[in-house]
PDB file of C-alpha atoms in Angstrom:
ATOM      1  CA  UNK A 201       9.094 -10.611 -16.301  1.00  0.00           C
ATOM      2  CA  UNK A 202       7.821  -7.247 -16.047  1.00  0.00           C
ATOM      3  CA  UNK A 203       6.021  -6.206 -12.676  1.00  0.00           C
ATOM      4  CA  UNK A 204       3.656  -3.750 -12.290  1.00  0.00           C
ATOM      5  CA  UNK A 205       3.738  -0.530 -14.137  1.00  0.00           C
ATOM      6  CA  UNK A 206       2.081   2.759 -14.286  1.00  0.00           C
ATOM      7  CA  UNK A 207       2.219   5.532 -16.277  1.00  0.00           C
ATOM      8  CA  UNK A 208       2.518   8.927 -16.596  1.00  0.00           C
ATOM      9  CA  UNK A 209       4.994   9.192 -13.757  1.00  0.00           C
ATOM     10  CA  UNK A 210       3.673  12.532 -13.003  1.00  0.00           C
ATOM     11  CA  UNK A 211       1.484  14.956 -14.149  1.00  0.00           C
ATOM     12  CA  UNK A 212       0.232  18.635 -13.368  1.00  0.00           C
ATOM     13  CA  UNK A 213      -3.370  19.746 -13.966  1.00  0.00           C
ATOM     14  CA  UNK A 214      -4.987  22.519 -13.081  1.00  0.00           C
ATOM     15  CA  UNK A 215      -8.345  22.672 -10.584  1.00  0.00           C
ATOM     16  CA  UNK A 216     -11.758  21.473 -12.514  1.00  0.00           C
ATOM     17  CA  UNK A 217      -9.792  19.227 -14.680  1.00  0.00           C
ATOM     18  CA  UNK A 218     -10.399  15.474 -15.509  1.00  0.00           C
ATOM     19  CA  UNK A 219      -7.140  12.917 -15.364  1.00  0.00           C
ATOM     20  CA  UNK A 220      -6.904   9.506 -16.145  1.00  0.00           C
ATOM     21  CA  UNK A 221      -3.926   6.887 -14.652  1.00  0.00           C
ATOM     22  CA  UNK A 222      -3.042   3.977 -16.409  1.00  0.00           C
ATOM     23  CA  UNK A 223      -1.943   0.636 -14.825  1.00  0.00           C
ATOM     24  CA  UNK A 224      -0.696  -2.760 -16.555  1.00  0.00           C
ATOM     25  CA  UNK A 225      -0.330  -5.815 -13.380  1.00  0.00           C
ATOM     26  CA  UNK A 226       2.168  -8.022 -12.735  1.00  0.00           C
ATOM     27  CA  UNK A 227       2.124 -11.269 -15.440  1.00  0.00           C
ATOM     28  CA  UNK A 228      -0.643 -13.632 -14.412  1.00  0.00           C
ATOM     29  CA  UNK A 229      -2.225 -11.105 -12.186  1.00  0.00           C
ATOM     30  CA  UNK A 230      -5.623 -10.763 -12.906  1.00  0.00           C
ATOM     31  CA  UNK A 231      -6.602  -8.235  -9.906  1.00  0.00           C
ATOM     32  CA  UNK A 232      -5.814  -4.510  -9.618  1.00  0.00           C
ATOM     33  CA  UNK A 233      -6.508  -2.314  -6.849  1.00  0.00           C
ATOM     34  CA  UNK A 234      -5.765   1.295  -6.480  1.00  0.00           C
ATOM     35  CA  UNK A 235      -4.473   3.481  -3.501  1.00  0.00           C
ATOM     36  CA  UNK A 236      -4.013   7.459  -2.905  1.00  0.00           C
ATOM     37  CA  UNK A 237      -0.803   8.836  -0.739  1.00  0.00           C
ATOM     38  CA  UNK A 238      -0.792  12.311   0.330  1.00  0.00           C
ATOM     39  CA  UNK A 239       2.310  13.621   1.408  1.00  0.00           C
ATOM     40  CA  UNK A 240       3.371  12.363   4.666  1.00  0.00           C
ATOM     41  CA  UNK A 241       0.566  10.200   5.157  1.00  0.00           C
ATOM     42  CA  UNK A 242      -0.183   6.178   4.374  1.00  0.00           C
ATOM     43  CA  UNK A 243      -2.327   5.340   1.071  1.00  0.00           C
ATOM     44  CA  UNK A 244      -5.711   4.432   1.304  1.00  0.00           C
ATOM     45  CA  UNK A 245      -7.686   2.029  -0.793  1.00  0.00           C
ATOM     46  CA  UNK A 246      -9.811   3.754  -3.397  1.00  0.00           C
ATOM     47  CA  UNK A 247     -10.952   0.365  -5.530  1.00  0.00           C
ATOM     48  CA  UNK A 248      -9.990  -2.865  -6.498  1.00  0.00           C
ATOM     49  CA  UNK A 249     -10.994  -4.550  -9.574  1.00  0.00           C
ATOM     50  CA  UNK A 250     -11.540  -7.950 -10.598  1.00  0.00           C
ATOM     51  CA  UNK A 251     -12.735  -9.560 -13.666  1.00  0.00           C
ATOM     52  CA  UNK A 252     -13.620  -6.267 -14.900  1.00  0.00           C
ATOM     53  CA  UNK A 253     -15.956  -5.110 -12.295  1.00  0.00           C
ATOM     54  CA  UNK A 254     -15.272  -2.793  -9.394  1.00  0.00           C
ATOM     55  CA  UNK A 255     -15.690  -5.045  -5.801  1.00  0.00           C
ATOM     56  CA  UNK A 256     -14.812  -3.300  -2.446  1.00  0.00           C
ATOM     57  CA  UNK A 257     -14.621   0.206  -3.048  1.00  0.00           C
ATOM     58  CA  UNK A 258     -12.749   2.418  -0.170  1.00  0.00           C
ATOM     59  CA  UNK A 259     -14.333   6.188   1.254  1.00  0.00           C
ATOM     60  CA  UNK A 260     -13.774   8.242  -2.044  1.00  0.00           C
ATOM     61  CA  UNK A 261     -16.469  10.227  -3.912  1.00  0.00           C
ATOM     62  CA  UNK A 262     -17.780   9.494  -7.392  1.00  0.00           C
ATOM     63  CA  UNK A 263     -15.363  11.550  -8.700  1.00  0.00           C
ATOM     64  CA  UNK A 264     -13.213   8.703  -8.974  1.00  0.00           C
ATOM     65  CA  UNK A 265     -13.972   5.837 -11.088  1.00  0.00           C
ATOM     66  CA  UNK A 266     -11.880   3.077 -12.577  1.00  0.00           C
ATOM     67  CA  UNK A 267     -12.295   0.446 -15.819  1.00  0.00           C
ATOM     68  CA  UNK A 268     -10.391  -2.719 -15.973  1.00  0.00           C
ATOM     69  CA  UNK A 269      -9.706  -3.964 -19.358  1.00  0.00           C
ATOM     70  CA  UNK A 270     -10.163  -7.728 -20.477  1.00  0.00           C
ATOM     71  CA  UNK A 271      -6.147  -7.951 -20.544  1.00  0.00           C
ATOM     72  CA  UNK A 272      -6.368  -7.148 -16.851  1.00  0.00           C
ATOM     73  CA  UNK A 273      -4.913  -3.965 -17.213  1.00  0.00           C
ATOM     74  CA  UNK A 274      -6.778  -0.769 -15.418  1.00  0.00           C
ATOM     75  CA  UNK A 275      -7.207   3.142 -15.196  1.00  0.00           C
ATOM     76  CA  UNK A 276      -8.073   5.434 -12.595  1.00  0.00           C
ATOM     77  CA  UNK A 277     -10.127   8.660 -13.412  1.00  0.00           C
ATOM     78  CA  UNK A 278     -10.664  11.196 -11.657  1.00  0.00           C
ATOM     79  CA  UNK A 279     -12.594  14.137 -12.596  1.00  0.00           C
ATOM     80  CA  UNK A 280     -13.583  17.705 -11.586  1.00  0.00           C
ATOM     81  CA  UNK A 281      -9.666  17.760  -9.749  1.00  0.00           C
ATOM     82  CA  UNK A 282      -9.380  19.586  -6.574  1.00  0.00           C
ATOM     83  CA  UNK A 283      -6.039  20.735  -4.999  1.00  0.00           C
ATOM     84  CA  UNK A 284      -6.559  18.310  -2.088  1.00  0.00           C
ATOM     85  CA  UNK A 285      -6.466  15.294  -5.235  1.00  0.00           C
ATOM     86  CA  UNK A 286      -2.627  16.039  -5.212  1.00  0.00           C
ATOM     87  CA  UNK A 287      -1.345  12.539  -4.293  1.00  0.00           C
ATOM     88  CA  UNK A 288       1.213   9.749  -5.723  1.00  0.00           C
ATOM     89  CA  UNK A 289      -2.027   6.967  -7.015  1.00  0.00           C
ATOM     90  CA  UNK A 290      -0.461   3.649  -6.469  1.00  0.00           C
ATOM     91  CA  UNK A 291      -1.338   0.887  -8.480  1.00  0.00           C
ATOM     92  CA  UNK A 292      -1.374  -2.894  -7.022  1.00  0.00           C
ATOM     93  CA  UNK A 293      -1.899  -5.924  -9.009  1.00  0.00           C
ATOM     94  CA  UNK A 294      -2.486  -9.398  -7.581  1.00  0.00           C
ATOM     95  CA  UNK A 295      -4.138 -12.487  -8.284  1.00  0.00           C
ATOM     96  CA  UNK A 296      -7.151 -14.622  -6.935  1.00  0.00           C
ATOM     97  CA  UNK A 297      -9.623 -11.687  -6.353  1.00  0.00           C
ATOM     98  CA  UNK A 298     -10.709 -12.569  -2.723  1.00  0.00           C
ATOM     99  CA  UNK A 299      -7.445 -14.575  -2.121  1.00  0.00           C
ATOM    100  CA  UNK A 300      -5.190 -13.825   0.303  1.00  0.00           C
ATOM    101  CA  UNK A 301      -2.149 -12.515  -1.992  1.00  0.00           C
ATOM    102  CA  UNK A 302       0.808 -10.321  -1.698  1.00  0.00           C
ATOM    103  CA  UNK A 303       0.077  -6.671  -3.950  1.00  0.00           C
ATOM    104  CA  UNK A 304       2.990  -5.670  -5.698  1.00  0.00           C
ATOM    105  CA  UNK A 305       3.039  -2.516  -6.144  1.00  0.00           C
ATOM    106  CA  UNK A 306       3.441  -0.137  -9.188  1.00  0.00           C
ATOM    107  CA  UNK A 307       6.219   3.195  -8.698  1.00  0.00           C
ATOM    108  CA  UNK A 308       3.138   5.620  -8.595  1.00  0.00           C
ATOM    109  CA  UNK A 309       2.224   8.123 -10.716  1.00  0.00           C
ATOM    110  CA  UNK A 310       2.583  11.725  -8.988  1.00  0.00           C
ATOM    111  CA  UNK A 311      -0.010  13.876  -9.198  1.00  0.00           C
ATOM    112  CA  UNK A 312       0.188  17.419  -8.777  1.00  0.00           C
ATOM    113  CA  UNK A 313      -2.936  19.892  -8.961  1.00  0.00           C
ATOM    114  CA  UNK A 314      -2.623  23.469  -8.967  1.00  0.00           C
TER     115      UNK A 314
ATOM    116  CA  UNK B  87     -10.029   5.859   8.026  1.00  0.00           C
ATOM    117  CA  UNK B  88      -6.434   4.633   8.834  1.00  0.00           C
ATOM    118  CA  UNK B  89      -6.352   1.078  10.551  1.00  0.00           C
ATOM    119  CA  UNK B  90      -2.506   0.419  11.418  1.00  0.00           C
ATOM    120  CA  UNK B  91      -0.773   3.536  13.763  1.00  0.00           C
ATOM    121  CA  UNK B  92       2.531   2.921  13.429  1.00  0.00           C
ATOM    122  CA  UNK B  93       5.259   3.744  16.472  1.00  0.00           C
ATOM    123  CA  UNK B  94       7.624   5.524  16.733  1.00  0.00           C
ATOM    124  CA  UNK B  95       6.918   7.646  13.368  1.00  0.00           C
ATOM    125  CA  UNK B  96      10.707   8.777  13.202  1.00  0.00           C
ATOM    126  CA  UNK B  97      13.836   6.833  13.739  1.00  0.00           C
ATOM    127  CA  UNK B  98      17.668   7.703  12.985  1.00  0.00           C
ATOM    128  CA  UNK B  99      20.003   5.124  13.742  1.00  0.00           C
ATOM    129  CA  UNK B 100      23.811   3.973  13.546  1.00  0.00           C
ATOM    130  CA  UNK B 101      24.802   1.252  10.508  1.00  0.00           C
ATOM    131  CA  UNK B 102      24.833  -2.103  12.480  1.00  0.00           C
ATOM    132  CA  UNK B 103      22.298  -1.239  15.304  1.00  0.00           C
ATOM    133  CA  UNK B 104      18.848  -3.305  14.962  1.00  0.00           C
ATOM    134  CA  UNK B 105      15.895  -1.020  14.198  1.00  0.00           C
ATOM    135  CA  UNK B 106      12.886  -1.540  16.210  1.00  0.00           C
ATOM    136  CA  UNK B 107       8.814  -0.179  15.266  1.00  0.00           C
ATOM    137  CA  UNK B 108       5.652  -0.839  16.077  1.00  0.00           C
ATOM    138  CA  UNK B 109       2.310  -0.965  14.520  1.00  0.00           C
ATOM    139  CA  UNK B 110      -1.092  -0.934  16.255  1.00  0.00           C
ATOM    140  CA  UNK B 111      -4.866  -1.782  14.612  1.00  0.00           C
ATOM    141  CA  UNK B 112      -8.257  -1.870  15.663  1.00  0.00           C
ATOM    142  CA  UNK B 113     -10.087  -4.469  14.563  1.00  0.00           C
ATOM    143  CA  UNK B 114      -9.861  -8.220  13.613  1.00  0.00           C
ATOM    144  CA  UNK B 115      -7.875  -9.319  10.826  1.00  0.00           C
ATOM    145  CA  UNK B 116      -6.892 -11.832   8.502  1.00  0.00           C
ATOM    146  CA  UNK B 117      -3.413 -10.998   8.117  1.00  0.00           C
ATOM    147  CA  UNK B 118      -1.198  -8.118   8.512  1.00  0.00           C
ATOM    148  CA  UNK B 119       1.970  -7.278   6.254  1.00  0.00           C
ATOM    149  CA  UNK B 120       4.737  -4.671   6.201  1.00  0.00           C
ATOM    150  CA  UNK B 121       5.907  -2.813   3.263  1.00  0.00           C
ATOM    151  CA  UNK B 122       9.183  -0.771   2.864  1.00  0.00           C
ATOM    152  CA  UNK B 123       8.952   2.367   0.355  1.00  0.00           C
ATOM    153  CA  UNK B 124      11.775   4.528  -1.010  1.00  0.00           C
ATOM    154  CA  UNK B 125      11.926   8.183  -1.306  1.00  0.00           C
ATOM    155  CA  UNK B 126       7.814   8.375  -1.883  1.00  0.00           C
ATOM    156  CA  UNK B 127       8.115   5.691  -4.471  1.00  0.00           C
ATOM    157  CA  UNK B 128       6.100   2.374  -5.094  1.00  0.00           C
ATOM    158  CA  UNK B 129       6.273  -0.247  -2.023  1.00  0.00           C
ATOM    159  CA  UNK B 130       7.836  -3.263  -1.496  1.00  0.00           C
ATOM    160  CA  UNK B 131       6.350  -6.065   0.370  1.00  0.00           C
ATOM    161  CA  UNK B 132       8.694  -7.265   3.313  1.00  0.00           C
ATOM    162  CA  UNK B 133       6.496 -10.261   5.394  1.00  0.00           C
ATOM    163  CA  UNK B 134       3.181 -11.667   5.836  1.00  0.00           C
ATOM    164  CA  UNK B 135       2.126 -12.812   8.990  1.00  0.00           C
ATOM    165  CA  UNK B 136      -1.219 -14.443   9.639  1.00  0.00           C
ATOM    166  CA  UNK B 137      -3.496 -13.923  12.395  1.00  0.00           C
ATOM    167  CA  UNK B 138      -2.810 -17.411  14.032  1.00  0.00           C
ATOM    168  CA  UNK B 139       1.003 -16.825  13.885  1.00  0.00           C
ATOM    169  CA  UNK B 140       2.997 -14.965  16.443  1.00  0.00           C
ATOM    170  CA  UNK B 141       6.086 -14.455  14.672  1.00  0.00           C
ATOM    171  CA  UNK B 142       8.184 -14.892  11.433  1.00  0.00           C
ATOM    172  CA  UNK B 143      11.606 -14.255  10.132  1.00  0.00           C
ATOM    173  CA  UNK B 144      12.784 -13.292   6.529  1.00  0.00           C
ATOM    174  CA  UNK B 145      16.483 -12.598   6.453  1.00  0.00           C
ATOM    175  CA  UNK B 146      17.360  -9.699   8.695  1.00  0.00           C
ATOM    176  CA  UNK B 147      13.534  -9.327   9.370  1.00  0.00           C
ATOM    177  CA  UNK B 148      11.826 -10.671  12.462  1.00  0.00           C
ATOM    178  CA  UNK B 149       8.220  -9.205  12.686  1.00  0.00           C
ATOM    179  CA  UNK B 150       6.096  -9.949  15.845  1.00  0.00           C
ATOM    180  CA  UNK B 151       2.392 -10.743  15.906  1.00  0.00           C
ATOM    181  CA  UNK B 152      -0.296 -10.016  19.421  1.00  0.00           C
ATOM    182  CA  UNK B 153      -3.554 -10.212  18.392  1.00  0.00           C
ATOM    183  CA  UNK B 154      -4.779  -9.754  22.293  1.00  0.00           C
ATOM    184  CA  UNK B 155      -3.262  -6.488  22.181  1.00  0.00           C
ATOM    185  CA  UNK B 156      -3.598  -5.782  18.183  1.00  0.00           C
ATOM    186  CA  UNK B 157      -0.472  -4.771  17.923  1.00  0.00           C
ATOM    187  CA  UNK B 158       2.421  -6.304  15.771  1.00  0.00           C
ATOM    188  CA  UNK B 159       6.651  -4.988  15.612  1.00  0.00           C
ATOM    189  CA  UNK B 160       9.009  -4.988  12.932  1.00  0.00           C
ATOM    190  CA  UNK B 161      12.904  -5.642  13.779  1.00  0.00           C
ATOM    191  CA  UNK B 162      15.541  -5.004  11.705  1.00  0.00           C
ATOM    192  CA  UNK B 163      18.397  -6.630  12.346  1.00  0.00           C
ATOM    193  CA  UNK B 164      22.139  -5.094  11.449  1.00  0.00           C
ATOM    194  CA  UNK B 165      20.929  -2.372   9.463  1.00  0.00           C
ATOM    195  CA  UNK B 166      22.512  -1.009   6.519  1.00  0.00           C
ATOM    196  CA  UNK B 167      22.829   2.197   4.953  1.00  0.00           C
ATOM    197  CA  UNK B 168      20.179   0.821   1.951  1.00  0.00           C
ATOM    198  CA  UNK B 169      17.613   0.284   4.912  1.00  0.00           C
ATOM    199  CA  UNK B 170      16.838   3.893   4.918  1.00  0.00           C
ATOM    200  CA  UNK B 171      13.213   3.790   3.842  1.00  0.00           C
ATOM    201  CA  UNK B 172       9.747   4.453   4.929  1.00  0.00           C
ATOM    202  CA  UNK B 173       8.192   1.392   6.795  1.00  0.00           C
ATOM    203  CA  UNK B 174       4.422   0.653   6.688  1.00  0.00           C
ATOM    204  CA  UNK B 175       2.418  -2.113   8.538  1.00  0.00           C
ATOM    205  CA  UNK B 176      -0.667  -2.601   6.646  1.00  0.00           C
ATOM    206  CA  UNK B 177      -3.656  -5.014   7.890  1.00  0.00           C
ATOM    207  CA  UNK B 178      -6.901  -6.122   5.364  1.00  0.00           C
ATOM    208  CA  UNK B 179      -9.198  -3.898   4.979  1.00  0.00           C
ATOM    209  CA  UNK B 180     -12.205  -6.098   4.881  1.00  0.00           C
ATOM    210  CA  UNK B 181     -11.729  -9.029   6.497  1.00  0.00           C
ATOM    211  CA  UNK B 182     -10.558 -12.183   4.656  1.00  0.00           C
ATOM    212  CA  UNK B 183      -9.932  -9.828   1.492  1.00  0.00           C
ATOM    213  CA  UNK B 184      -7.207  -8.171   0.022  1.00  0.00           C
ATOM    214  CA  UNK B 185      -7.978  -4.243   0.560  1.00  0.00           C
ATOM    215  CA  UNK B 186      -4.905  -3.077   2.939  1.00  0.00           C
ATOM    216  CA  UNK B 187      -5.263  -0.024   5.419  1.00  0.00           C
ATOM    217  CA  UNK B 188      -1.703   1.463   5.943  1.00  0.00           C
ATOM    218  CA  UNK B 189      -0.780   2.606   9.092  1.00  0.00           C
ATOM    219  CA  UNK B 190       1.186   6.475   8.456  1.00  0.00           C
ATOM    220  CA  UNK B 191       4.189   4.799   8.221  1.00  0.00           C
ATOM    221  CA  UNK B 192       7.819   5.180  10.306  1.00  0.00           C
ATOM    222  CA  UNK B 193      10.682   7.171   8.199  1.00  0.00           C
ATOM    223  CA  UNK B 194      13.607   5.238   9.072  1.00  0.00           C
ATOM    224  CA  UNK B 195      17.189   6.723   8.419  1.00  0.00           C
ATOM    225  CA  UNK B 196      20.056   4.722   8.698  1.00  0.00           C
ATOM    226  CA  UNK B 197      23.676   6.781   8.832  1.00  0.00           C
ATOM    227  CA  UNK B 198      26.995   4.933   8.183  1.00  0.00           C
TER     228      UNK B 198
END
């Protein structure tokens, strides 16, 4: 049973640019939610999606938006990249939506920007 | 914002001696949980521990619950070598829903 994986593992872009994460959940999760972790620091909720609509969404700009597809699987984009974007995106999946339910967590991809 | 502040952000210890840290939060919650991550990878859930508990085991893991104070501590017990992690408390977001805020985390180094 596969768990939660992400992909690319890590990428470089360069300032201005536009970059989009990929994320599959956990079998018979239906609920992804995505996190940012600078360096040092603890990640911090960007969105969660369920049933393909964004619900809570956590204090990012419009920059980043997000799609969940109807096999439950999700992306992250992020456009017009700024240095301070450089970050390992951590993908969660769960199930139940509102439910109280461990996240299991993806390996990240790192992002660098330069 | 960050809700959990984790203490003390640095530990080194001995293989064998318990590990001790402590996480603090601000406002009501549903539940709080602790994750372990490796070398800046993905994280692993340790424990779960509601608000109307006040404390729960899981192997060598005994993690501590005070809502009064809003404050919660994560033992480990005998530690090993493969203990050597990054520890984060984490407490919903929103209450009632599953949005975590992660504390910064304590790096943890274990030395055989």
């Amino acid at each position: 049973d596969a768990g939660v994986t992400q992909s690319p593992t890590h990428l470089i872009k360069t300032r201005g640019q536009q970059v989009t994460l990929r994320c599959s959940p956990k079998s018979g999760h239906d609920t992804v939610s995505w996190y940012q972790q600078a360096l040092g620091q603890g990640p911090q909720f960007i969105f969660q999606y369920y049933e393909e609509e964004e619900r809570q969404r956590g204090n990012f700009p419009d920059r980043f938006s997000g799609h969940q597809f109807p096999n439950y699987s999700s992306e992250l984009n992020v456009n017009a990249l700024l240095l301070g974007d450089s970050a390992l995106y951590l993908c969660a999946s769960s199930s139940g939506g509102e439910a109280e339910e461990t996240q299991y967590f993806g390996p990240g991809t790192r992002l660098l920007v330069l | 914002s960050q809700q959990g502040e984790e203490d003390p952000q640095a530990l080194s210890i001995q293989e064998g001696e318990n590990a001790t840290m402590n996480c603090s939060y601000k406002t009501s919650i549903n539940n709080l949980q602790w994750y372990r991550q490796n070398s800046g990878r993905g994280l692993v859930h340790l424990i779960l521990i509601r608000s109307n508990e006040r404390e729960k085991h899981s192997g060598r893991l005994r993690v501590t619950l005070d809502t009064s104070k809003k404050s919660s501590s994560l033992l480990i017990t005998a530690s090993r070598a493969a203990d050597t992690a990054s520890y984060f408390c984490a407490t919903d977001l929103f209450y009632g829903n599953n949005r975590l805020a992660f504390g910064k985390g304590n790096q943890v180094v274990v030395i055989p």
